[in-house]
């Protein structure tokens, strides 16, 4: 019984002393993070450029191997 009372007394103290280190907040859609937006679009553009370059290389190699060029 004494242990139960002791735990009941310390629980409000622990709630006051301990706080969450991370707070969850929703991103504000009216103020986009332009760095993240730029990185997303930039990386997409680089990947598309690499894809087109690789496709051109593959087509050239195909034509060379099959005597079409």
PDB file of C-alpha atoms in Angstrom:
ATOM      1  CA  UNK A   1       0.000   0.000   0.000  1.00  0.00           C
ATOM      2  CA  UNK A   2       2.808   2.383   0.842  1.00  0.00           C
ATOM      3  CA  UNK A   3       4.466   1.691  -2.537  1.00  0.00           C
ATOM      4  CA  UNK A   4       1.191   2.435  -4.377  1.00  0.00           C
ATOM      5  CA  UNK A   5       0.856   5.828  -2.664  1.00  0.00           C
ATOM      6  CA  UNK A   6       4.444   6.667  -3.429  1.00  0.00           C
ATOM      7  CA  UNK A   7       3.912   5.877  -7.124  1.00  0.00           C
ATOM      8  CA  UNK A   8       0.738   7.955  -7.216  1.00  0.00           C
ATOM      9  CA  UNK A   9       2.573  10.950  -5.775  1.00  0.00           C
ATOM     10  CA  UNK A  10       5.519  10.770  -8.158  1.00  0.00           C
ATOM     11  CA  UNK A  11       3.519  10.348 -11.385  1.00  0.00           C
ATOM     12  CA  UNK A  12       2.314  14.001 -11.620  1.00  0.00           C
ATOM     13  CA  UNK A  13       5.848  15.197 -10.944  1.00  0.00           C
ATOM     14  CA  UNK A  14       7.196  13.042 -13.784  1.00  0.00           C
ATOM     15  CA  UNK A  15       4.568  14.380 -16.167  1.00  0.00           C
ATOM     16  CA  UNK A  16       5.543  17.959 -15.397  1.00  0.00           C
ATOM     17  CA  UNK A  17       9.287  17.392 -15.561  1.00  0.00           C
ATOM     18  CA  UNK A  18       9.397  15.238 -18.707  1.00  0.00           C
ATOM     19  CA  UNK A  19       8.462  16.779 -22.045  1.00  0.00           C
ATOM     20  CA  UNK A  20       8.558  15.494 -25.567  1.00  0.00           C
ATOM     21  CA  UNK A  21      11.703  16.449 -27.401  1.00  0.00           C
ATOM     22  CA  UNK A  22       9.876  16.433 -30.745  1.00  0.00           C
ATOM     23  CA  UNK A  23       6.662  18.252 -31.455  1.00  0.00           C
ATOM     24  CA  UNK A  24       4.530  17.221 -34.386  1.00  0.00           C
ATOM     25  CA  UNK A  25       3.288  20.091 -36.494  1.00  0.00           C
ATOM     26  CA  UNK A  26       1.654  20.073 -39.888  1.00  0.00           C
ATOM     27  CA  UNK A  27       3.596  21.805 -42.666  1.00  0.00           C
ATOM     28  CA  UNK A  28       2.093  25.098 -43.768  1.00  0.00           C
ATOM     29  CA  UNK A  29       1.060  24.738 -47.441  1.00  0.00           C
ATOM     30  CA  UNK A  30       1.136  28.494 -47.968  1.00  0.00           C
ATOM     31  CA  UNK A  31       4.906  28.581 -47.317  1.00  0.00           C
ATOM     32  CA  UNK A  32       6.611  25.710 -49.173  1.00  0.00           C
ATOM     33  CA  UNK A  33      10.182  24.808 -48.354  1.00  0.00           C
ATOM     34  CA  UNK A  34      11.827  26.048 -51.548  1.00  0.00           C
ATOM     35  CA  UNK A  35      15.079  24.177 -50.909  1.00  0.00           C
ATOM     36  CA  UNK A  36      13.259  20.845 -50.795  1.00  0.00           C
ATOM     37  CA  UNK A  37      11.140  21.772 -53.826  1.00  0.00           C
ATOM     38  CA  UNK A  38      14.253  22.759 -55.777  1.00  0.00           C
ATOM     39  CA  UNK A  39      16.058  19.568 -54.822  1.00  0.00           C
ATOM     40  CA  UNK A  40      13.070  17.461 -55.838  1.00  0.00           C
ATOM     41  CA  UNK A  41      12.648  19.093 -59.251  1.00  0.00           C
ATOM     42  CA  UNK A  42      16.399  19.285 -59.841  1.00  0.00           C
ATOM     43  CA  UNK A  43      16.987  15.629 -59.095  1.00  0.00           C
ATOM     44  CA  UNK A  44      14.037  14.709 -61.319  1.00  0.00           C
ATOM     45  CA  UNK A  45      15.485  16.745 -64.189  1.00  0.00           C
ATOM     46  CA  UNK A  46      18.915  15.115 -63.752  1.00  0.00           C
ATOM     47  CA  UNK A  47      17.395  11.626 -63.751  1.00  0.00           C
ATOM     48  CA  UNK A  48      15.408  12.359 -66.945  1.00  0.00           C
ATOM     49  CA  UNK A  49      18.554  13.730 -68.614  1.00  0.00           C
ATOM     50  CA  UNK A  50      20.482  10.585 -67.703  1.00  0.00           C
ATOM     51  CA  UNK A  51      17.630   8.445 -69.003  1.00  0.00           C
ATOM     52  CA  UNK A  52      17.583  10.225 -72.385  1.00  0.00           C
ATOM     53  CA  UNK A  53      21.370  10.056 -72.657  1.00  0.00           C
ATOM     54  CA  UNK A  54      21.372   6.321 -71.889  1.00  0.00           C
ATOM     55  CA  UNK A  55      18.575   5.752 -74.399  1.00  0.00           C
ATOM     56  CA  UNK A  56      20.525   7.572 -77.118  1.00  0.00           C
ATOM     57  CA  UNK A  57      23.614   5.508 -76.348  1.00  0.00           C
ATOM     58  CA  UNK A  58      21.606   2.275 -76.428  1.00  0.00           C
ATOM     59  CA  UNK A  59      19.969   3.157 -79.767  1.00  0.00           C
ATOM     60  CA  UNK A  60      23.336   4.045 -81.292  1.00  0.00           C
ATOM     61  CA  UNK A  61      24.852   0.753 -80.075  1.00  0.00           C
ATOM     62  CA  UNK A  62      21.854  -1.211 -81.393  1.00  0.00           C
ATOM     63  CA  UNK A  63      22.179   0.374 -84.832  1.00  0.00           C
ATOM     64  CA  UNK A  64      25.932  -0.244 -84.900  1.00  0.00           C
ATOM     65  CA  UNK A  65      25.599  -3.923 -83.916  1.00  0.00           C
ATOM     66  CA  UNK A  66      22.854  -4.627 -86.445  1.00  0.00           C
ATOM     67  CA  UNK A  67      24.493  -2.779 -89.316  1.00  0.00           C
ATOM     68  CA  UNK A  68      21.723  -0.212 -89.598  1.00  0.00           C
ATOM     69  CA  UNK A  69      24.075   2.745 -89.459  1.00  0.00           C
TER      70      UNK A  69
END
